[in-house]
Amino acid sequence: MSTAETVLLGQVLSFAGDPFTDGIDTARIEGRGAVALGGGKIIAHGSAQIIRAAYPQAQVVDYGTDLISAGFIDAHVHYPQTAIIASWGKRLIDWLNTYTFPEEARFGDAAYAGKIAQTYVGLALAHGTTSFCSYGTIHPVSVDAIFDAALARGMRAWAGKTCMDRNAPDDLRDSAQSAYDDSAALLGKWHGAGRLSYVITPRFSPTSSPDQLAALGALWQQNPTCLMQTHLSEQSDEIAWVKSLFPKARDYLDTYESHGLLGKGGIYGHAIHLEPREIARLREVDASLVHCPTSNTFIGSGLFDMGLAQTIRTGLATDTGGGSSFSMLRTMAAAYEVAQLRGQSLHPAHLWYLATAGSARALHASDQIGNIAVGMEADLTILNLASTPAIAQATSRAENLWQQLFPTIMLGDDRAIRATYVAGVKTT
Ligand code: GUN
Ligand code: ZN
């Protein structure tokens, strides 16, 4: 038995399976539970009494009735859009041109990129997010900045240089060759360093030429341990534009597929307006989807079909800054509301799974993060389930943990985050 340095006491939520396929009873709650941490890992969990007796030397932190959960995993963010979150009044293409591209153009400046990366990572941790998968800008220094910031905090993080060689301003365009070369250099520098992973990142088909898509497809084939992230079928205007740019493609997904950018380890953000062939192919190759509900409502993109989570790896994400919140609690609330509008009912266990183990599965990191289990990395979020007067009064009659938890999902924000642990170390 390893030695525990710390034992945390509280209500412990873990998953013995996937609530979408195995039922909500796979979510386990230990009412007076404990999690023992040592060497940055979870070394035991169970009832408080048993774990305390097993590790009498460990430092005990008693969180009372607070919830102890795996840290949130934000599976699709654009950290360079941190400063333009909640910009008023545009749909996707307009929003990109008006707010996003001018802001992203500033990230050639390493000092500015470093400042925003620090701000983003601080906000993520304050909101209970212990891991994220981010887009950079076209500038390699933007990727250095976010990896430096994550490394300094010991976080497991994914990021990649966003590649665009057309339909973007002059100062935000690379080329097929430079996108390949810069991505390959960043991959060599960062992939597997500490808890960091490089992600090959074509922004989306409208801003990459066929040559660039093919170059990045080749890079992925040469580096199959990397994930590849992009956007797919987010908005109807965008889909029409893709059709006009790729007249021979069978559908949007085919613009990736025909350039070597469809496969296991492919992470497709939004994926709202999918054709039956696209769904069948995504399922067949075991690709991942990422649901970005606050973004999909904020930019007016549409309602993701949660039924897809039954057969396709699905994560949850803020999509900062197209999304309107840094909070995965607020993001779970939006997922709940979007599902309601599609006549789909999500239990709190589904929502919590999406924000933790589901995102980990989408990012192929289920063996490391996203759950409380022996051997997993000790990334944890501790939540006060009565963090505001409005939430406290709503939980006062709760008869079980789910009733206690749901008001925090619907009404909670960073005030609910009592503490965040990264690799066993308390960071907030
Ligand atoms: N599609 C291409 N780029 C983006 C982006 O930055 N945000 C969102 N929401 N969609 C995109
Ligand atoms: Zn995005």
Short mmCIF file of N, CA, C and O and ligand atoms in Angstrom, two decimals, residues 76 78 81 92 95-96 100-101 104 203-204 231 234 238 270 295 299 319 322-323, ligand 1:
data_model
loop_
_atom_site.label_atom_id
_atom_site.label_comp_id
_atom_site.label_asym_id
_atom_site.label_seq_id
_atom_site.Cartn_x
_atom_site.Cartn_y
_atom_site.Cartn_z
N HIS A 76 -12.94 21.78 -25.02
CA HIS A 76 -12.79 22.62 -26.22
C HIS A 76 -12.84 24.08 -25.78
O HIS A 76 -13.90 24.61 -25.44
N HIS A 78 -10.88 28.14 -26.54
CA HIS A 78 -9.92 28.98 -27.27
C HIS A 78 -9.40 29.96 -26.22
O HIS A 78 -10.01 31.02 -26.02
N GLN A 81 -9.29 33.69 -26.74
CA GLN A 81 -10.53 34.47 -26.78
C GLN A 81 -11.00 34.86 -25.37
O GLN A 81 -12.12 35.36 -25.20
N LEU A 92 -21.84 33.25 -36.15
CA LEU A 92 -20.48 32.70 -36.19
C LEU A 92 -19.49 33.46 -37.08
O LEU A 92 -18.46 33.92 -36.60
N TRP A 95 -18.99 37.00 -36.10
CA TRP A 95 -18.37 37.03 -34.78
C TRP A 95 -16.86 36.76 -34.92
O TRP A 95 -16.04 37.45 -34.28
N LEU A 96 -16.51 35.82 -35.77
CA LEU A 96 -15.08 35.54 -36.00
C LEU A 96 -14.39 36.78 -36.57
O LEU A 96 -13.33 37.18 -36.09
N THR A 100 -13.09 37.96 -33.01
CA THR A 100 -12.10 36.92 -32.76
C THR A 100 -10.79 37.18 -33.49
O THR A 100 -9.72 37.16 -32.87
N PHE A 101 -10.86 37.41 -34.80
CA PHE A 101 -9.62 37.55 -35.55
C PHE A 101 -8.80 38.77 -35.10
O PHE A 101 -7.58 38.64 -34.91
N GLU A 104 -7.14 37.65 -31.91
CA GLU A 104 -6.12 36.60 -32.12
C GLU A 104 -4.85 37.16 -32.77
O GLU A 104 -3.76 36.64 -32.56
N ARG A 203 -8.19 24.93 -37.95
CA ARG A 203 -9.32 25.61 -37.29
C ARG A 203 -10.66 25.03 -37.74
O ARG A 203 -11.42 24.54 -36.93
N PHE A 204 -10.93 25.11 -39.04
CA PHE A 204 -12.08 24.46 -39.67
C PHE A 204 -11.91 24.55 -41.18
O PHE A 204 -11.08 25.34 -41.67
N HIS A 231 -13.42 22.03 -35.88
CA HIS A 231 -14.85 22.34 -35.74
C HIS A 231 -15.62 21.62 -36.84
O HIS A 231 -15.12 21.46 -37.96
N GLU A 234 -21.24 23.50 -37.28
CA GLU A 234 -21.68 24.31 -36.14
C GLU A 234 -22.91 25.13 -36.50
O GLU A 234 -23.86 25.20 -35.74
N GLU A 238 -22.36 28.37 -42.15
CA GLU A 238 -21.01 27.80 -42.25
C GLU A 238 -21.04 26.53 -43.12
O GLU A 238 -20.16 26.33 -43.97
N HIS A 270 -18.69 21.01 -31.57
CA HIS A 270 -20.05 21.43 -31.94
C HIS A 270 -20.84 20.28 -32.56
O HIS A 270 -21.74 19.76 -31.92
N SER A 295 -22.04 28.16 -25.99
CA SER A 295 -21.64 28.76 -27.26
C SER A 295 -22.74 28.57 -28.30
O SER A 295 -23.07 29.48 -29.07
N ILE A 299 -24.08 31.99 -29.78
CA ILE A 299 -23.85 32.37 -31.19
C ILE A 299 -25.05 31.95 -32.06
O ILE A 299 -25.08 32.23 -33.25
N ASP A 319 -16.17 26.25 -24.74
CA ASP A 319 -15.85 26.96 -25.98
C ASP A 319 -15.56 28.44 -25.70
O ASP A 319 -15.95 29.31 -26.49
N GLY A 322 -16.45 31.87 -27.58
CA GLY A 322 -17.77 31.82 -28.22
C GLY A 322 -18.79 31.44 -27.17
O GLY A 322 -19.94 31.88 -27.18
N GLY A 323 -18.37 30.60 -26.22
CA GLY A 323 -19.21 30.27 -25.07
C GLY A 323 -19.27 31.48 -24.15
O GLY A 323 -18.39 32.33 -24.16
N1 GUN B 1 -15.38 27.88 -35.93
C1 GUN B 1 -14.16 28.23 -36.36
N2 GUN B 1 -13.49 28.94 -35.45
C2 GUN B 1 -14.30 29.05 -34.39
C3 GUN B 1 -14.16 29.67 -33.11
O1 GUN B 1 -13.16 30.28 -32.78
N3 GUN B 1 -15.24 29.57 -32.29
C4 GUN B 1 -16.36 28.89 -32.63
N4 GUN B 1 -17.38 28.81 -31.76
N5 GUN B 1 -16.50 28.31 -33.82
C5 GUN B 1 -15.49 28.39 -34.70
#
